[in-house]
CSV table of C-alpha atoms in Angstrom, one decimal:
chain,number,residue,atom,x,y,z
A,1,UNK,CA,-117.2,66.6,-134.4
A,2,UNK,CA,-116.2,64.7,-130.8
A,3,UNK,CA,-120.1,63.3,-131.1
A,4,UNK,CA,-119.9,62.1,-135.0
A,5,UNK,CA,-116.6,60.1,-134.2
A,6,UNK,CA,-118.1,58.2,-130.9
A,7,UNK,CA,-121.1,57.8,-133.1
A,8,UNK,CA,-119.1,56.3,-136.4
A,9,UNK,CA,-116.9,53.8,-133.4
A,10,UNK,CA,-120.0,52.9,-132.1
A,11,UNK,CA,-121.3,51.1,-135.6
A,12,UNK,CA,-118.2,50.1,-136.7
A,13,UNK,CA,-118.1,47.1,-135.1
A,14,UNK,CA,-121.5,46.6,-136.1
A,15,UNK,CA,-120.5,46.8,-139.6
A,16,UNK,CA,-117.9,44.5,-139.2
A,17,UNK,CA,-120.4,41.9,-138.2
A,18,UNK,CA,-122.7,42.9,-140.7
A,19,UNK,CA,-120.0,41.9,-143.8
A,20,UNK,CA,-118.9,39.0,-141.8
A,21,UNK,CA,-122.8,37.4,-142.0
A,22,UNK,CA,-125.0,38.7,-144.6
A,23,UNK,CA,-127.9,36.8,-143.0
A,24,UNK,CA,-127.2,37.9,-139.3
A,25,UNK,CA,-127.1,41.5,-140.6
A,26,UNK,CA,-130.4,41.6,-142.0
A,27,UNK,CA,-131.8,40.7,-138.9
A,28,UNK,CA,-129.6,43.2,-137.6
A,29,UNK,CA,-130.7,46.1,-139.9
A,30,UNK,CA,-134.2,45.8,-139.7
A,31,UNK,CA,-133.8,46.0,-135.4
A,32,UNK,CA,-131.3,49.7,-136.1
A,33,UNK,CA,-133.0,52.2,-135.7
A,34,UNK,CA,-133.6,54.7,-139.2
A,35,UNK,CA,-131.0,57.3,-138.2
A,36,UNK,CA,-128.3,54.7,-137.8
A,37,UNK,CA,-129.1,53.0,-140.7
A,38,UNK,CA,-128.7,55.8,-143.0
A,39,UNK,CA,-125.6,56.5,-140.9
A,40,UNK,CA,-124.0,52.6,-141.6
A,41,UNK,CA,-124.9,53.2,-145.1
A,42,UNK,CA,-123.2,56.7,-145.8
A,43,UNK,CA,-120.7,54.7,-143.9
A,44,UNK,CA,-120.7,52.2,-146.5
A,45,UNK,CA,-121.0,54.2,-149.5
A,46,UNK,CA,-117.5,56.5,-148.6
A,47,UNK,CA,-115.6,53.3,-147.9
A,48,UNK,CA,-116.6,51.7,-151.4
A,49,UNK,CA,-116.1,55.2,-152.9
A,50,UNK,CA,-112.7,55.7,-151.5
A,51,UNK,CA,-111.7,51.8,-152.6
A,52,UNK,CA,-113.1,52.3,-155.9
A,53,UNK,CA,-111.7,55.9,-156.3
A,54,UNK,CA,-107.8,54.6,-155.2
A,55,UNK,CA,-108.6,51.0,-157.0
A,56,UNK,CA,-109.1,53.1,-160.3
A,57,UNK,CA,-106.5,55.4,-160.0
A,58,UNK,CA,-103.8,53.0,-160.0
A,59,UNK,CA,-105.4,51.5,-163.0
A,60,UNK,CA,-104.8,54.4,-164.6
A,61,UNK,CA,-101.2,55.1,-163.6
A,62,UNK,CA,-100.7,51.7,-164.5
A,63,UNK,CA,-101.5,52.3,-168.1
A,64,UNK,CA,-101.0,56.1,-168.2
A,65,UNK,CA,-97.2,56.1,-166.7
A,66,UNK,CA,-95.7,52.0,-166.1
A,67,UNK,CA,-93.6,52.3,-163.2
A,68,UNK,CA,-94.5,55.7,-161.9
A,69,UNK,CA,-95.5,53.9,-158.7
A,70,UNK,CA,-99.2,56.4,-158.3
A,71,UNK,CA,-97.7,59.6,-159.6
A,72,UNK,CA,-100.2,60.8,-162.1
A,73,UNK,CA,-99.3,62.5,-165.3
A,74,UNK,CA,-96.7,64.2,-167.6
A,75,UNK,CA,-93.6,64.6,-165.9
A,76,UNK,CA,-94.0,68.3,-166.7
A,77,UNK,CA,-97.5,69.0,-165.8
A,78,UNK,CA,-96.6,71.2,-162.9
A,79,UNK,CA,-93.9,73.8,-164.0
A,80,UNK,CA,-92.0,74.4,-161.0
A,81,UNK,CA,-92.5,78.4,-159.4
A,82,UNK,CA,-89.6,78.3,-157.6
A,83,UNK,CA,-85.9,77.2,-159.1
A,84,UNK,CA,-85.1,73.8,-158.0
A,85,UNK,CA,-81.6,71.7,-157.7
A,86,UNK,CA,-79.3,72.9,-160.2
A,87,UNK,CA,-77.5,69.7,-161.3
A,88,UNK,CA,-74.0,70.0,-163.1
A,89,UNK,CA,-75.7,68.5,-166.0
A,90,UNK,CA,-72.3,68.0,-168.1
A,91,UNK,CA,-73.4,65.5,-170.3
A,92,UNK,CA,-75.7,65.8,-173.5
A,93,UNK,CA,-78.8,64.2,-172.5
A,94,UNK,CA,-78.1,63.9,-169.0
A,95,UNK,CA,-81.5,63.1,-166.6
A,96,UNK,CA,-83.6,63.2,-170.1
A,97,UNK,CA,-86.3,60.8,-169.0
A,98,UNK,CA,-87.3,60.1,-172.9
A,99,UNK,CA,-84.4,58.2,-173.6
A,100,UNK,CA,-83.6,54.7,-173.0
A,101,UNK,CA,-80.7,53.3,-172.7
A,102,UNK,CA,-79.3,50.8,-175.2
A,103,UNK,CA,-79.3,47.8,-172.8
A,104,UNK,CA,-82.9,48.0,-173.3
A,105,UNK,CA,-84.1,44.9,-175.9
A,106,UNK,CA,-87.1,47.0,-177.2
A,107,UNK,CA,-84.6,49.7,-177.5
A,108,UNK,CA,-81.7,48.1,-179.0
A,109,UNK,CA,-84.1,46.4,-181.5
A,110,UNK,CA,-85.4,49.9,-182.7
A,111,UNK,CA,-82.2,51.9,-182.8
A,112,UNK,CA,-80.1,48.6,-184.5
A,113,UNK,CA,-81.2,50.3,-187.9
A,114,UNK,CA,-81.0,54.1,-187.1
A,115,UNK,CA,-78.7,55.3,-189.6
A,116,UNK,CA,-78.2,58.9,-188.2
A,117,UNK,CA,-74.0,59.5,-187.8
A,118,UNK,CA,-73.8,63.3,-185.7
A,119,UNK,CA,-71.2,65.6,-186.9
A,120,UNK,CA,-67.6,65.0,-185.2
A,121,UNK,CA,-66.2,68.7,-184.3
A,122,UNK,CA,-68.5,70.4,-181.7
A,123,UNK,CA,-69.8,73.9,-182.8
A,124,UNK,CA,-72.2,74.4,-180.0
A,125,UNK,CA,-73.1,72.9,-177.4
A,126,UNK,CA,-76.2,74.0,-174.3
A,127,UNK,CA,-78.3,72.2,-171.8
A,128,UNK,CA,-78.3,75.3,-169.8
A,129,UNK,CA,-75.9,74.0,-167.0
A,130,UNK,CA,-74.5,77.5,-166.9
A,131,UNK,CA,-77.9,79.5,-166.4
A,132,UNK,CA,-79.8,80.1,-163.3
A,133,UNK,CA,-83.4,78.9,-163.2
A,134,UNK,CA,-85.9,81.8,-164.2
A,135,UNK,CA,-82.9,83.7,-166.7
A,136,UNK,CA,-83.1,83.8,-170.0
A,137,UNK,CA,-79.8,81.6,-171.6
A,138,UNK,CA,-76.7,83.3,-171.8
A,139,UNK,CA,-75.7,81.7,-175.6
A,140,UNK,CA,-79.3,82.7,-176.7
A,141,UNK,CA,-80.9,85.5,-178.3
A,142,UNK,CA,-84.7,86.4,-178.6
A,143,UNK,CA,-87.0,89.4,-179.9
A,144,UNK,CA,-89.7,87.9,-177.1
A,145,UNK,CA,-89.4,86.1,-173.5
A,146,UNK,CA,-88.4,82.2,-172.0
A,147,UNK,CA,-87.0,81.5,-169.0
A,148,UNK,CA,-84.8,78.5,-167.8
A,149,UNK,CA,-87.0,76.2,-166.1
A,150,UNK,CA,-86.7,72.4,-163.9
A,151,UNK,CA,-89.4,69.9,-164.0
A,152,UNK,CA,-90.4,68.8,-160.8
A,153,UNK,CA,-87.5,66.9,-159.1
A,154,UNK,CA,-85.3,66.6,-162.0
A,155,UNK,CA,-81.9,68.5,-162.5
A,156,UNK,CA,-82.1,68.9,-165.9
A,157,UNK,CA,-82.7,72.2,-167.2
A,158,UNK,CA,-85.0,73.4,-170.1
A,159,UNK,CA,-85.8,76.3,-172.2
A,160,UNK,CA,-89.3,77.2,-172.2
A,161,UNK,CA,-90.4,79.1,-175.6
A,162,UNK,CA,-93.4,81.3,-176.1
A,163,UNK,CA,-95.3,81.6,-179.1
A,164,UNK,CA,-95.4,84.7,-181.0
A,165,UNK,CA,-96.0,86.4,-184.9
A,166,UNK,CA,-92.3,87.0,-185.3
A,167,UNK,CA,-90.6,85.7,-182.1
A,168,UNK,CA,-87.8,83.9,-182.5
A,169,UNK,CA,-85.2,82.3,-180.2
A,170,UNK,CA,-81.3,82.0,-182.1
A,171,UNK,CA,-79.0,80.3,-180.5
A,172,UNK,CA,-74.8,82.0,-180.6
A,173,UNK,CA,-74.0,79.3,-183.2
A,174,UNK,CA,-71.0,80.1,-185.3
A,175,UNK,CA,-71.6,80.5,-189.0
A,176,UNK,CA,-72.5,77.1,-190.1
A,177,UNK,CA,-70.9,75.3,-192.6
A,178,UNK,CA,-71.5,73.1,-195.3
A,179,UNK,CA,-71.8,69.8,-193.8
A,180,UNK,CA,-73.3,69.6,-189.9
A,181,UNK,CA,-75.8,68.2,-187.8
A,182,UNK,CA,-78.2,69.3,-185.1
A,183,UNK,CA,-79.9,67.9,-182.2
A,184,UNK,CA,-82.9,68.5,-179.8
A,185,UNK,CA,-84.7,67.0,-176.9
A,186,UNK,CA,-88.8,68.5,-177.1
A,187,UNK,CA,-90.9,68.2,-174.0
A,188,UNK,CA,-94.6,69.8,-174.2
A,189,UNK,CA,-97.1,69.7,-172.1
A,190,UNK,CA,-101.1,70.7,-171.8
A,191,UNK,CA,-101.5,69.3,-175.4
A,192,UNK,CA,-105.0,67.9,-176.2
A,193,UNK,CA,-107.8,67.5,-178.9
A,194,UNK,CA,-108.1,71.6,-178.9
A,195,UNK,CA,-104.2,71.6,-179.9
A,196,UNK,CA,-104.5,73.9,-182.7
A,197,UNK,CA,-103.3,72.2,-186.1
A,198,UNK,CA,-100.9,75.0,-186.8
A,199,UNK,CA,-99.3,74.0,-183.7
A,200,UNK,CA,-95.6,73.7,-184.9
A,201,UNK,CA,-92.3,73.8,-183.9
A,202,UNK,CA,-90.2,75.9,-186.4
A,203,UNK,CA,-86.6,74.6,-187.1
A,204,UNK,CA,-85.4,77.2,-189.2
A,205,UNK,CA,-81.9,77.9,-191.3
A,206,UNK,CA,-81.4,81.3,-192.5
A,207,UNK,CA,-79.2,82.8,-194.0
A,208,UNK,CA,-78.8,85.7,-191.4
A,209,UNK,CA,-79.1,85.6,-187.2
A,210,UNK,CA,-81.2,88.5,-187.0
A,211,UNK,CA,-85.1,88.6,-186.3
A,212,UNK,CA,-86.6,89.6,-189.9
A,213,UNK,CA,-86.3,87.2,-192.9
A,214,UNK,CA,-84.2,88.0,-196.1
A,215,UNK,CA,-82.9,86.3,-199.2
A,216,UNK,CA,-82.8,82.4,-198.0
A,217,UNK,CA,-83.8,80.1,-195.5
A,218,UNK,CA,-85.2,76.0,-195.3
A,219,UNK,CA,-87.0,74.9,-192.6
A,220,UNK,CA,-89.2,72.4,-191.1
A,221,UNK,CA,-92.2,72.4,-189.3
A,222,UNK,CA,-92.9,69.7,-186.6
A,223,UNK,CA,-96.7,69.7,-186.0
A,224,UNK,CA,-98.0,69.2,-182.2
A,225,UNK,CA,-102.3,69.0,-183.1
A,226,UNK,CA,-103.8,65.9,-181.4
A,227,UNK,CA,-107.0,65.6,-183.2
A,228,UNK,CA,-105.5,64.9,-186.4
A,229,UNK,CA,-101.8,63.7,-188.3
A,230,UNK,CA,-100.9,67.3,-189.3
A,231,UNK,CA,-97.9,66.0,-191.1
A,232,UNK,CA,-94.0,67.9,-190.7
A,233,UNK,CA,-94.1,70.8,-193.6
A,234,UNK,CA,-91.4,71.7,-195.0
A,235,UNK,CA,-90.7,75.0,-196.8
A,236,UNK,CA,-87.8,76.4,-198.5
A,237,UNK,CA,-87.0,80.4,-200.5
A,238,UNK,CA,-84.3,81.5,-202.0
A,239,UNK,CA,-84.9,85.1,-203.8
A,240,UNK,CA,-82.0,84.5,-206.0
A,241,UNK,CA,-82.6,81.5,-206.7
A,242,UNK,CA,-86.7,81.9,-207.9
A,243,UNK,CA,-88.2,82.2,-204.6
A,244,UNK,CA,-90.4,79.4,-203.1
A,245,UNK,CA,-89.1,76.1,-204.8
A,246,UNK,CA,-90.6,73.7,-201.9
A,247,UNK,CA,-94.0,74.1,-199.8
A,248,UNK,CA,-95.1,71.0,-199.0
A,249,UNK,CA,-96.6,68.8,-196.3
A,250,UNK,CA,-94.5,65.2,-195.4
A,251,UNK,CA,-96.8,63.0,-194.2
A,252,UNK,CA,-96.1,61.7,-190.7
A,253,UNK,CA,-98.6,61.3,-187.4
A,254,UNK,CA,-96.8,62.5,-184.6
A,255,UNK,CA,-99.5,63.2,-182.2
A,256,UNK,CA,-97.9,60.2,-179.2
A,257,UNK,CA,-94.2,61.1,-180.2
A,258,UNK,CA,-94.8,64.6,-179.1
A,259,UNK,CA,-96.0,63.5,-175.9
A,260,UNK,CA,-92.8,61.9,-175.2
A,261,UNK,CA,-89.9,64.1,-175.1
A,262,UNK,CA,-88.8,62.8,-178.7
A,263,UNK,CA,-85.3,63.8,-179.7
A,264,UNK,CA,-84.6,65.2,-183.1
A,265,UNK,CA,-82.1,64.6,-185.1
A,266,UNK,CA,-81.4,67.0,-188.5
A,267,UNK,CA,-78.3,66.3,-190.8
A,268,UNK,CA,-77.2,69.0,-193.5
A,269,UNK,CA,-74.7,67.9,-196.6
A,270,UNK,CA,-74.6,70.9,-198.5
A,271,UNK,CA,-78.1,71.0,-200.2
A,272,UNK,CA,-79.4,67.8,-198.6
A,273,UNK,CA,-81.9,67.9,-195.5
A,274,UNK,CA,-82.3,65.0,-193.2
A,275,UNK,CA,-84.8,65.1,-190.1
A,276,UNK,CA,-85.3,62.1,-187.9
A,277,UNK,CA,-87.4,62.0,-185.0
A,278,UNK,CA,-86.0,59.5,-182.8
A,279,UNK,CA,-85.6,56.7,-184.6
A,280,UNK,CA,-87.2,57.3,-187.7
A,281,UNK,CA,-86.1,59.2,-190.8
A,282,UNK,CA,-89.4,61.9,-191.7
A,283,UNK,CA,-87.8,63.6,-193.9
A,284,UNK,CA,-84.8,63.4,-196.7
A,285,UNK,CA,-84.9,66.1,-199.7
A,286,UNK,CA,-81.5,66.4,-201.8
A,287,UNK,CA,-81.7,69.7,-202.8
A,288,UNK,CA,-83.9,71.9,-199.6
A,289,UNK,CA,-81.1,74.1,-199.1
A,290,UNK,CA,-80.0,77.0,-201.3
A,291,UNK,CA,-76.8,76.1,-203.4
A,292,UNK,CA,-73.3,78.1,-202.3
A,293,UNK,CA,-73.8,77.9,-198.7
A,294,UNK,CA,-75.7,81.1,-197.8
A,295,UNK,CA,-77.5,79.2,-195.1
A,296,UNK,CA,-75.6,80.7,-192.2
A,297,UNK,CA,-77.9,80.8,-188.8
A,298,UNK,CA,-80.1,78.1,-187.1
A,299,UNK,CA,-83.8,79.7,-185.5
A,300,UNK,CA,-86.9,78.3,-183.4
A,301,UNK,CA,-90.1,80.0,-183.2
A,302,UNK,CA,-93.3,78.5,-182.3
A,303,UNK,CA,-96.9,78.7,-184.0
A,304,UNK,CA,-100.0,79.0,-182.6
A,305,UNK,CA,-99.9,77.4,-178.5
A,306,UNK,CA,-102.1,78.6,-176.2
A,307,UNK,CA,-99.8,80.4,-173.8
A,308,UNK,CA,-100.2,79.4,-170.1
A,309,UNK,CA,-101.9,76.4,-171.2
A,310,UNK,CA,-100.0,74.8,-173.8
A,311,UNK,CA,-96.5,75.0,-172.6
A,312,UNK,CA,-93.0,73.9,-175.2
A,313,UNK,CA,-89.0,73.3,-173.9
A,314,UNK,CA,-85.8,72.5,-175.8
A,315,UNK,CA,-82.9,71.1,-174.1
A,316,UNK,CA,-79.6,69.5,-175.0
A,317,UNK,CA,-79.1,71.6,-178.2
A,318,UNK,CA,-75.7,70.0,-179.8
A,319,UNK,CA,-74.5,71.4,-183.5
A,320,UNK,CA,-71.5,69.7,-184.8
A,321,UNK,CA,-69.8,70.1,-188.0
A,322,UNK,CA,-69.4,66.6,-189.9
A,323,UNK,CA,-71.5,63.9,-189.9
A,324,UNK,CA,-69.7,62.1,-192.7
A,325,UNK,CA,-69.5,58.6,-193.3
A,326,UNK,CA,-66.7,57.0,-191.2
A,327,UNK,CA,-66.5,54.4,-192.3
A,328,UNK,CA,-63.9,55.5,-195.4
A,329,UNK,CA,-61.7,57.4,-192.2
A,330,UNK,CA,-61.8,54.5,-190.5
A,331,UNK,CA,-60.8,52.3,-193.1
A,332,UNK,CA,-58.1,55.1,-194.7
A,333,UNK,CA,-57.0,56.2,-191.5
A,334,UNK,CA,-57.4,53.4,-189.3
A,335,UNK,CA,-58.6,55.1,-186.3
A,336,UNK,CA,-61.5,57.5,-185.8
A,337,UNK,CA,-63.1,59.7,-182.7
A,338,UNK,CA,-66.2,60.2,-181.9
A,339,UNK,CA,-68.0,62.6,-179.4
A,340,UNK,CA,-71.3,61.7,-180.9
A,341,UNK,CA,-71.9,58.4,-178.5
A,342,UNK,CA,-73.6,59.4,-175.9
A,343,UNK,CA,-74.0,57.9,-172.7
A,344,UNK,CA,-76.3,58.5,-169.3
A,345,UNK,CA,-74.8,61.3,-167.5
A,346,UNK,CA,-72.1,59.1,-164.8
A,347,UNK,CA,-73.4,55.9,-166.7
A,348,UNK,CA,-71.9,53.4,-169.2
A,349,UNK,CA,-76.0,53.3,-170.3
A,350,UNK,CA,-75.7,54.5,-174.4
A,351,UNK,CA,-78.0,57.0,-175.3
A,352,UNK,CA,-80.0,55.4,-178.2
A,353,UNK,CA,-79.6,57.5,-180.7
A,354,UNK,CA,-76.2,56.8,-180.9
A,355,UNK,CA,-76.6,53.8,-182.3
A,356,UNK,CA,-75.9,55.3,-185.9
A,357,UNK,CA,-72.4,55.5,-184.9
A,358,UNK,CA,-71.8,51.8,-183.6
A,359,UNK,CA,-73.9,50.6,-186.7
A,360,UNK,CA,-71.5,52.0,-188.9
A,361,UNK,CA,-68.4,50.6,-187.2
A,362,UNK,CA,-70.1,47.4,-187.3
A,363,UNK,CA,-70.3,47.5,-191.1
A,364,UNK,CA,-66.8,48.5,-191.5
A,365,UNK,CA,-65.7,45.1,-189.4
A,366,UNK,CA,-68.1,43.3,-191.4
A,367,UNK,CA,-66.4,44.4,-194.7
A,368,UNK,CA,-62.8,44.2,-193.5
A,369,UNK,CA,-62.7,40.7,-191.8
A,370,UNK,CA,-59.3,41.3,-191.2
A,371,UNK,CA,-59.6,43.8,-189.0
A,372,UNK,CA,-59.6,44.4,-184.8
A,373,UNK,CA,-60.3,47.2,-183.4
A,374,UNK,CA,-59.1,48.4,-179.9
A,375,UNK,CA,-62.2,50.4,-178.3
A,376,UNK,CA,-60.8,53.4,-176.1
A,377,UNK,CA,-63.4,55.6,-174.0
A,378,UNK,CA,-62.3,59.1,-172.7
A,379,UNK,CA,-64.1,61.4,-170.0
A,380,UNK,CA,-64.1,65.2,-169.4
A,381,UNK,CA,-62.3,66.3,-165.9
A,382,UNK,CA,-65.0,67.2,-164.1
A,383,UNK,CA,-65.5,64.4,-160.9
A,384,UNK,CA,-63.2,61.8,-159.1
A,385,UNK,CA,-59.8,60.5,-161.5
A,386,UNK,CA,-60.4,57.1,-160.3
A,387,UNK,CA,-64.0,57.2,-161.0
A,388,UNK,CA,-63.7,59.3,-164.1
A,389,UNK,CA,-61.1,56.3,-165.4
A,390,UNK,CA,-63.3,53.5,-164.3
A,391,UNK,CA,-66.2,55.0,-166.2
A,392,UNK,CA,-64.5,55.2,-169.1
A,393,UNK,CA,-63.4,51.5,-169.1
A,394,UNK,CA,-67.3,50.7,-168.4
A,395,UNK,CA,-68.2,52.7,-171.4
A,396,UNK,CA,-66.0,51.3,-173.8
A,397,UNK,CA,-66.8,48.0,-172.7
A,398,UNK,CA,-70.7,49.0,-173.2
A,399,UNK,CA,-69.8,50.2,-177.1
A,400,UNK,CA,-67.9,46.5,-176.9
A,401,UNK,CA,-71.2,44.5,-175.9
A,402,UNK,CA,-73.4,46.5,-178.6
A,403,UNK,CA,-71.5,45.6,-181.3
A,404,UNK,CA,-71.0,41.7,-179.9
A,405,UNK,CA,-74.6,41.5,-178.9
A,406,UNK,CA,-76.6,44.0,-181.6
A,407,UNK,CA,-74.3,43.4,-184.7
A,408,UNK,CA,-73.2,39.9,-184.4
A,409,UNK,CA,-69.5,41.2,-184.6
A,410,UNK,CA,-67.5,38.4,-183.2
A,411,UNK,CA,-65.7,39.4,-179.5
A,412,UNK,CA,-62.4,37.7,-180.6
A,413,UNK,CA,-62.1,40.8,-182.4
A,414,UNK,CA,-62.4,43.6,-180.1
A,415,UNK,CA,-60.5,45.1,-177.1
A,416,UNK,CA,-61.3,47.6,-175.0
A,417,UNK,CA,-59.6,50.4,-172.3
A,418,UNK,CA,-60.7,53.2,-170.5
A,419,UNK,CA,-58.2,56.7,-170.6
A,420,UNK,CA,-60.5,58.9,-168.2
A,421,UNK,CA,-59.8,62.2,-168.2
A,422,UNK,CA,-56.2,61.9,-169.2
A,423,UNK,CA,-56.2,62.5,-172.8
A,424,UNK,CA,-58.3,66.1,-173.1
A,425,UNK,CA,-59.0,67.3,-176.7
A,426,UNK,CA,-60.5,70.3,-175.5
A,427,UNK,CA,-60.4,73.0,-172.3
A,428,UNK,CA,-62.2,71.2,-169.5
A,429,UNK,CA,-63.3,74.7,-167.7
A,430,UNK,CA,-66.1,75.1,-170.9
A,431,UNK,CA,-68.5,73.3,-171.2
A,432,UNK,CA,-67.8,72.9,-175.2
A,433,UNK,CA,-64.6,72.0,-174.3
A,434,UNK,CA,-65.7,69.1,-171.4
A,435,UNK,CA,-68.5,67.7,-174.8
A,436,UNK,CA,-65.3,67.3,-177.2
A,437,UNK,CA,-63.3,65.3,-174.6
A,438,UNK,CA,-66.2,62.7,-173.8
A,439,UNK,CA,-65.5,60.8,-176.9
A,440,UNK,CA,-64.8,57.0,-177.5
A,441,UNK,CA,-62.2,56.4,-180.0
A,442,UNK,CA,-61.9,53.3,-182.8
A,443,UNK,CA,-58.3,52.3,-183.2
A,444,UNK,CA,-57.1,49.6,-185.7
A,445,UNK,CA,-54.9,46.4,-183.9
């Protein structure tokens, strides 16, 4: 080994001179003797390989992941063995690296005409803060297996589910009521163009929380198959009410959103069924749901992944009761509260799909021109007072600049203050209790 590395210093110089003088180093070459010719060459050949190999590798980062600097691939590709850093991850969406905050222009452009408003009274509330990496969820239930799980050097925790006939994974919801919303951050990894086409994501409401269907349910499937637009089916039964009423496929092509951690938004008012996918609106059927409010329980289950190789994770799961227009409370009551804008977890950077929210404020200044609104954000407990009340003055002031800067509303009109963590609404030792009092409140001046 001693021997090749005199050898390879010995014609290094050599080849130095060669690239320097093309004509010199054919001269050169034909007086080398064979062995060290071949030698110069293999010499060559690596260095060009190496160049070539790095050159096209950050090509592909380049186009695969902008900004990732060389690191190659999904940011889940390598499921961690160990448990990592357990973050306090206190904030809906904290560390979720598929959502962009609002001062993005792409962004804000997209999410100006989201329409989605999330229910105002928490029901439930889990990003798995309170679980230790490798345990199943405490607020969860399952007939089959998951595990907590981190990605890599992330905090954030996820829920990964396995596929199975009759596996399902229930969430300790409280009986749900008539009008409420739900919302999920997906992350899968190891999909390709052998993703089965039943691949789907079950989003089911029953009207029971065990493991065995009975009289009524509605539900939605979101498709994962790469090799063609599957489409979102959606399915209802009601035995009192006929049976099967819908079975149908809604055409969407999801194949890149699923690639990138899209969140899902579903509103229910009464019979009606609303689905979004980040910003869009895939599906809106007035009467999916069976009439009287038997629909009691919310349930995942997955179709049809390879298991070990095709890999699914929830995250973030929030179900509030609500999701009414606010616009008449704002207007009857002259103030309004809502938890539903989120922001970056210790950020005044809005999570986009709160937009909804701020849209509709916009529209109620837009209608009543003589109205000002005083724009008041509130944080939960946990963390420095002084920071905690300086983040909450950043935040309103970010709701502030989206509705100057997104809806045109004019900033003579507008004032806002931060309270911190001195107004609670709710206990700030649970975590339910910590996602009530982040809210930012709308009060008529």
């Amino acid at each position: 080994m001693k021997a090749h590395k005199q050898q390879l210093l010995l014609i290094l110089p050599l080849l130095l001179f060669l690239f320097a003088t093309p004509d010199a180093s054919a001269q050169l070459l034909k007086k080398l003797g064979k062995a060290a010719e071949r030698a110069a060459e293999r010499t060559v050949e690596r260095r060009v390989e190496k160049e070539t190999s790095e050159k096209t590798d950050a090509v592909l980062d380049s186009i695969l992941e902008p900004g990732s600097k060389g690191k190659q691939g999904s940011p889940v590709d390598n499921i961690p063995a160990e448990p990592q850093s357990q973050g306090s991850g206190s904030e809906p969406n904290a560390g979720s690296a598929g959502n962009t905050p609002v001062n993005d222009p792409k962004t804000i452009e997209v999410y100006s005409k989201f329409d989605y408003v999330p229910g105002d009274k928490l029901l439930f509330f889990d990003d798995f803060s309170n679980d230790f990496v490798g345990d199943f969820p405490s607020k969860w239930n399952t007939n089959g297996s998951g595990e907590i799980v981190t990605i890599n050097d992330s905090p954030q925790k996820w829920l990964k589910i396995l596929p199975g006939h009759n596996t399902y994974y229930i969430p300790d919801v409280p009986s749900l009521p008539e009008e409420y919303t739900i919302e999920f951050d997906i992350l899968a990894t190891g999909l390709d163009n052998k993703t089965s086409s039943t691949a789907t994501l079950q989003v089911e409401l029953s009207d029971n929380n065990s493991f065995s269907l009975k009289d009524a349910y509605a539900r939605a499937l979101i498709p994962f198959c790469q090799y063609s637009a599957i489409g979102i089916r959606v399915q209802n039964y009601h035995r009192q009410g006929g049976g099967v009423e819908i079975n149908n496929v809604v055409n969407a092509d999801l194949r890149e959103t699923v690639l990138n951690q899209p969140h899902v938004s579903i509103a229910v008012n009464k019979q009606r069924f609303r689905m979004w996918i980040n910003e869009k609106k895939y599906v809106d059927i007035p009467r999916m749901l069976p009439a009287g409010n038997v629909i009691t329980a919310l349930k995942f289950h997955l179709n049809t992944f390879k298991d070990g190789k095709e890999n699914l994770f929830i995250t973030n799961l929030k179900i509030a009761e609500g999701g009414l227009d606010l616009r008449r409370k704002l207007i009857a009551d002259g103030r309004v509260s809502t938890n539903g804008i989120l922001f970056d977890s210790g950020s005044a950077n809005i999570q986009p799909q709160s937009m909804g929210i701020i849209r509709q404020i916009s529209q109620v200044l837009q209608q009543e021109s003589g109205m000002n609104l005083n724009i008041v954000g509130h944080t939960d407990a946990d963390g420095d007072d002084s920071f905690n009340m300086e983040l909450s003055k950043k935040r309103a002031e970010a709701v502030q600049n989206a509705l100057v800067n997104v809806y045109n509303v004019d900033s003579g009109r507008l004032q806002s203050e931060g309270k911190g963590e001195s107004e609670p609404v709710g206990d700030n030792n649970s975590m339910d209790g910590k996602a009530q009092n982040r809210r930012v409140e709308f009060i008529k001046i």
